[in-house]
PDB file of C-alpha atoms in Angstrom:
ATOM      1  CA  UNK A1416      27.427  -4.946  33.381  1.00 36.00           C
ATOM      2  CA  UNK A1417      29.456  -2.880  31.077  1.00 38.00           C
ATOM      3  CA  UNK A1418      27.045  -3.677  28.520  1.00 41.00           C
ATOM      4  CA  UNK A1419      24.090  -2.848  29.922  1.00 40.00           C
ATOM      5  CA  UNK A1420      24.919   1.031  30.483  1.00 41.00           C
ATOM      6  CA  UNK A1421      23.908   3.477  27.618  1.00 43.00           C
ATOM      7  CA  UNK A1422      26.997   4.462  26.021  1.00 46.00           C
ATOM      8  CA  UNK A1423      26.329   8.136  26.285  1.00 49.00           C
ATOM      9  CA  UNK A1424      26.414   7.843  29.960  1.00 47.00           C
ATOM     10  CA  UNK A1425      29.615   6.047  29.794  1.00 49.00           C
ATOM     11  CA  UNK A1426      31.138   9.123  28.659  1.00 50.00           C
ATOM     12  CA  UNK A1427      29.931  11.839  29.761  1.00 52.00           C
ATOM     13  CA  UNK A1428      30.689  12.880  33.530  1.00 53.00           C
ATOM     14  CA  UNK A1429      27.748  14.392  34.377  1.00 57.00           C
ATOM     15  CA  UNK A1430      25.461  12.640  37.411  1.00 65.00           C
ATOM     16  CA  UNK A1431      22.865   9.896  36.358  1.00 66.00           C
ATOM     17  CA  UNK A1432      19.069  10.374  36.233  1.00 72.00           C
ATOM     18  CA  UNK A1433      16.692   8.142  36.173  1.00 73.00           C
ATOM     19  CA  UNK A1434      14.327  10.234  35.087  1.00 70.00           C
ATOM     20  CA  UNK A1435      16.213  11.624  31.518  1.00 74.00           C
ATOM     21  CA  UNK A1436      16.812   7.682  31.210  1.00 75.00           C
ATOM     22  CA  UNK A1437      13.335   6.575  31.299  1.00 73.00           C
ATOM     23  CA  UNK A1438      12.479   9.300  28.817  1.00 74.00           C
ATOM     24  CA  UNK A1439      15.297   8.364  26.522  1.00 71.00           C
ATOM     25  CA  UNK A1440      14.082   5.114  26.642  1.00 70.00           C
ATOM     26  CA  UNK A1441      10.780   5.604  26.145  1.00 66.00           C
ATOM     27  CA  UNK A1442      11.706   8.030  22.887  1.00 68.00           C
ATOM     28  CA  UNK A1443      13.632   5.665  21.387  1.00 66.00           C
ATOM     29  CA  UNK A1444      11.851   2.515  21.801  1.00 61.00           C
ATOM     30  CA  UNK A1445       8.565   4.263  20.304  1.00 57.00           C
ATOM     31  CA  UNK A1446      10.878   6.146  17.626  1.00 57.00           C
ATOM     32  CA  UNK A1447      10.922   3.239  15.102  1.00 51.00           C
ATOM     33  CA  UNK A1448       7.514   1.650  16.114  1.00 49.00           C
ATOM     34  CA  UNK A1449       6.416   0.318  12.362  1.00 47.00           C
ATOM     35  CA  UNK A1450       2.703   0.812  13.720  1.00 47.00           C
ATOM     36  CA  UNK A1451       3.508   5.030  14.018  1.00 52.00           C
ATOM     37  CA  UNK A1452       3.763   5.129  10.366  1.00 69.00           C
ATOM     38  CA  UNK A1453       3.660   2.927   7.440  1.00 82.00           C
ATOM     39  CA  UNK A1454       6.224   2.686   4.793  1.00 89.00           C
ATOM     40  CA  UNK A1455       6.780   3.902   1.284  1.00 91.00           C
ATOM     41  CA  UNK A1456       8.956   3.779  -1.824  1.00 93.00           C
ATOM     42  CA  UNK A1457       8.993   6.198  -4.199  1.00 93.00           C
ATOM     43  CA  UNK A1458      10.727   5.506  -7.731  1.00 94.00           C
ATOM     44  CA  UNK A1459      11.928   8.366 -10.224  1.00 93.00           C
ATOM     45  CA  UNK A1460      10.594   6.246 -13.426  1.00 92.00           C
ATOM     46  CA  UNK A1461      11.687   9.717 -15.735  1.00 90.00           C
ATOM     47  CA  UNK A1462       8.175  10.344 -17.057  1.00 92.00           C
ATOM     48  CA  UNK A1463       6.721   9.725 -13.882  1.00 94.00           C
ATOM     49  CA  UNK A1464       7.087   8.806 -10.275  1.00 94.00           C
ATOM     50  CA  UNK A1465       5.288   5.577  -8.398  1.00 96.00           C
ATOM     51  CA  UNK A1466       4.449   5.638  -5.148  1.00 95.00           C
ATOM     52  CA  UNK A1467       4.378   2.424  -3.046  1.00 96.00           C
ATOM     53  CA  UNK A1468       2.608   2.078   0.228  1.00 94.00           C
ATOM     54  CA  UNK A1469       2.853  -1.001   2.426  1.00 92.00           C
ATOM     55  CA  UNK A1470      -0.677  -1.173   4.170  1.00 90.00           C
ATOM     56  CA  UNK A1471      -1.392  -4.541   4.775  1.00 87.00           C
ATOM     57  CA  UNK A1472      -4.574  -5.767   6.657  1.00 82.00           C
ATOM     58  CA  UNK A1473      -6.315  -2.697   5.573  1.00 87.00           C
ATOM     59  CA  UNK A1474      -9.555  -3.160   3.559  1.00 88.00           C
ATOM     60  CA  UNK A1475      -9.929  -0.321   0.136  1.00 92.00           C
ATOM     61  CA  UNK A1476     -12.401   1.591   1.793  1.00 92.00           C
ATOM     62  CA  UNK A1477     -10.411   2.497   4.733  1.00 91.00           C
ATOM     63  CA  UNK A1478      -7.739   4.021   2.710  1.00 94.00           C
ATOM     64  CA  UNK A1479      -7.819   7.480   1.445  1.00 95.00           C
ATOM     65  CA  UNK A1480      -6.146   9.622  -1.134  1.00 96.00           C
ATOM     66  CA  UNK A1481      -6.484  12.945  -0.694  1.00 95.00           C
ATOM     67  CA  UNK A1482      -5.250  16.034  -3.226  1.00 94.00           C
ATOM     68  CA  UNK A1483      -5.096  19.430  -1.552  1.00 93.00           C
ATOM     69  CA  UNK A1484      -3.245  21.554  -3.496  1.00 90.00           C
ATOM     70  CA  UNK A1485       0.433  20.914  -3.876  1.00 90.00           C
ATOM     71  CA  UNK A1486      -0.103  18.093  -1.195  1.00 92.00           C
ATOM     72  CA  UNK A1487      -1.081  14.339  -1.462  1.00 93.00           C
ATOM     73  CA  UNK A1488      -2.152  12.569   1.525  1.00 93.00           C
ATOM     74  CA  UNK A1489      -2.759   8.710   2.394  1.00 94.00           C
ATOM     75  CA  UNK A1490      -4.663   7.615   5.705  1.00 92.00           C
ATOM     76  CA  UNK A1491      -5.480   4.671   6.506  1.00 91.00           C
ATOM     77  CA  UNK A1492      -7.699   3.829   9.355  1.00 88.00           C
ATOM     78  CA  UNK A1493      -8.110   0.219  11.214  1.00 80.00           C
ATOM     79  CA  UNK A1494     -10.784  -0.699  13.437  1.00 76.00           C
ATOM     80  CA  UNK A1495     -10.631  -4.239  15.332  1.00 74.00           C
ATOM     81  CA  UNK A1496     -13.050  -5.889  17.897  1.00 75.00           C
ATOM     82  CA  UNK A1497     -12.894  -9.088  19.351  1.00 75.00           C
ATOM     83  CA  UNK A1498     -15.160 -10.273  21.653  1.00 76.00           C
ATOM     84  CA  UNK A1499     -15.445 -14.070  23.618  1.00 75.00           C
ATOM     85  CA  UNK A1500     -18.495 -14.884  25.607  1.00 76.00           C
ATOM     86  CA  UNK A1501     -19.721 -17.878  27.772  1.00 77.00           C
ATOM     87  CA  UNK A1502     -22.801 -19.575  27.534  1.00 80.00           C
ATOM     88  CA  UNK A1503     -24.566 -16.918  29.917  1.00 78.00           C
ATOM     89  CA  UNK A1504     -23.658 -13.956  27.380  1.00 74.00           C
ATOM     90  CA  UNK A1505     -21.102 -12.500  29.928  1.00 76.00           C
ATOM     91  CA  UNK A1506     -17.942 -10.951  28.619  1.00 69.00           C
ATOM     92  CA  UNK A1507     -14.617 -13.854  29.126  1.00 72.00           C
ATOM     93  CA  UNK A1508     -12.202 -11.274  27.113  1.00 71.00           C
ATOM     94  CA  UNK A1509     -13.204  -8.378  25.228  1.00 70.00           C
ATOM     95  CA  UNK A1510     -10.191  -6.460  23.516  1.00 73.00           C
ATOM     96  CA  UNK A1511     -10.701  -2.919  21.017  1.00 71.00           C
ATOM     97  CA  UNK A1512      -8.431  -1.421  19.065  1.00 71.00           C
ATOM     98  CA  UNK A1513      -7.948   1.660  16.910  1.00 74.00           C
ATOM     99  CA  UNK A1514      -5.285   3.058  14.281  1.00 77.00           C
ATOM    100  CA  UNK A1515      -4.993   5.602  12.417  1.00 82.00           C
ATOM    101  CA  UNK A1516      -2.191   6.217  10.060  1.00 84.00           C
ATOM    102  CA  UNK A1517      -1.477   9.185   7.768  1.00 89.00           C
ATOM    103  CA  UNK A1518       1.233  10.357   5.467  1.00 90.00           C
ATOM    104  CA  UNK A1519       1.615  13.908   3.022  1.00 91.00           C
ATOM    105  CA  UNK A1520       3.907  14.541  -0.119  1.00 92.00           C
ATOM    106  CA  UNK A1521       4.717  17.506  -1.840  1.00 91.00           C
ATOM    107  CA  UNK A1522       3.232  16.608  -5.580  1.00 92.00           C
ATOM    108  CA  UNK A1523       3.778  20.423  -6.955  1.00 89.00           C
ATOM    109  CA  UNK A1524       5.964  18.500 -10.002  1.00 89.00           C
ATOM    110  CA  UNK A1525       3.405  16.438 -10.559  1.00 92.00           C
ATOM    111  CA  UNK A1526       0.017  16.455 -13.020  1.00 93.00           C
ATOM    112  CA  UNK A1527      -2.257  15.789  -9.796  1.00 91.00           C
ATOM    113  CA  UNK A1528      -5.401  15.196 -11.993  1.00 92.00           C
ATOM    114  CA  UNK A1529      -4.167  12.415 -14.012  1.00 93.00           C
ATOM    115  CA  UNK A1530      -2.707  10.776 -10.564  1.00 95.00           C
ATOM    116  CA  UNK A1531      -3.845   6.776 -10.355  1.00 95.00           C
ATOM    117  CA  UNK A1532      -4.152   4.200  -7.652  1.00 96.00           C
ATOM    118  CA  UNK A1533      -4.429   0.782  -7.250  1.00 96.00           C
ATOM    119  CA  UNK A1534      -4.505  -1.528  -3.861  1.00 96.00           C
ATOM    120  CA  UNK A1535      -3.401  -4.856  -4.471  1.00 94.00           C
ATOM    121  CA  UNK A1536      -2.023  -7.764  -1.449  1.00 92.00           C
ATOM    122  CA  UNK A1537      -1.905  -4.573   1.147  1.00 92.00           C
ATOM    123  CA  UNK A1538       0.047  -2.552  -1.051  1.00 95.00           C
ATOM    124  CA  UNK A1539      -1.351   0.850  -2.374  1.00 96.00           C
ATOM    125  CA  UNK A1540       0.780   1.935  -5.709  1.00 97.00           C
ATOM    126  CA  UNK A1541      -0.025   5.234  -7.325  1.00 96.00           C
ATOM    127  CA  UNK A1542       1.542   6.598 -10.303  1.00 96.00           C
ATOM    128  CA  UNK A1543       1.920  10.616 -10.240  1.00 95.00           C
ATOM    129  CA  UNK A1544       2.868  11.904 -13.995  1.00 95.00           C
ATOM    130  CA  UNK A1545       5.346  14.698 -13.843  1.00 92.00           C
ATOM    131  CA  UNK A1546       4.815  17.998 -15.135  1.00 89.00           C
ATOM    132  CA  UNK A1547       6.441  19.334 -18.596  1.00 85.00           C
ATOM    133  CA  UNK A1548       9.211  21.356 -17.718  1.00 77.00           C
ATOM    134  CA  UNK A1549       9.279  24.611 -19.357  1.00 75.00           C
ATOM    135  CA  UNK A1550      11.832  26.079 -20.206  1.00 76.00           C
ATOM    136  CA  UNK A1551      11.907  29.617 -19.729  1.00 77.00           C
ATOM    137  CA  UNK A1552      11.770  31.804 -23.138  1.00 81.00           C
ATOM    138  CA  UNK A1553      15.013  34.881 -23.241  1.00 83.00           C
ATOM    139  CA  UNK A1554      14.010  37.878 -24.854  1.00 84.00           C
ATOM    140  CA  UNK A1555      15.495  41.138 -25.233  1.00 84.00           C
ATOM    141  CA  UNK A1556      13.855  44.659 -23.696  1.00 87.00           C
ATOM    142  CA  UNK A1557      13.595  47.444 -25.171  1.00 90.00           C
ATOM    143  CA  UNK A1558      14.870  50.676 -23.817  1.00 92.00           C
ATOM    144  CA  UNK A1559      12.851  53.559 -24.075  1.00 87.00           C
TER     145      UNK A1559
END
């Protein structure tokens, strides 16, 4: 049994309820659903950075790259319908489903008009060229 009781409740003295479980529970078994998000890597490659997005199952055109200023966004949408039938045309199992999946970056480093993707074996790469970085010129002022 001693197992089976959340540790924070093991040590802390205050009165159990059932109802701040079940929403515990409920937060942290949806908290690291893969399905809420998908994942990425990003690499620092010096000249550039490379973005890799696990999307797998997803056709190209339901993937989207969006520039919006300093901001990149993917989303991804998925769209699923299965339907069985007997030989009358009525409905044994029907089942629908619907995801959609969207993540932003901050690309204000970046040169977001020579930005490039690729989808390949449900993986979306893009490579983001950085910006020059200028270095700011000293001068003296005058004093008049």
């Amino acid at each position: 049994m001693f197992e089976l009781t959340n540790w924070k409740n093991r040590n802390n003295n205050t009165l159990f309820n059932p109802f701040q479980e079940w929403e515990n529970f409920e937060r942290d078994f949806f908290k690291n659903n893969s399905l809420s998000e998908f994942k990425t890597d990003i690499r620092d490659n010096g000249k550039e950075y490379t973005i890799e997005a696990d999307l797998p199952g997803f056709k190209k055109e339901d993937i989207k790259v969006d520039v919006d200023g300093n901001y990149l966004t993917i989303s991804a949408e998925r769209h699923t319908e299965n339907e069985h039938k007997d030989e009358k045309g009525n409905f044994i199992k029907r089942e629908r489903s619907y995801g959609s999946f969207s993540r932003s970056f901050d690309i204000s480093s970046v040169k977001s008009d020579s930005i490039s993707a690729e989808y390949k074996d449900g993986v979306l790469k893009l490579v983001l060229p950085k910006k020059e970085s200028t270095v700011p010129s000293s001068r003296r002022l005058e004093i008049k």
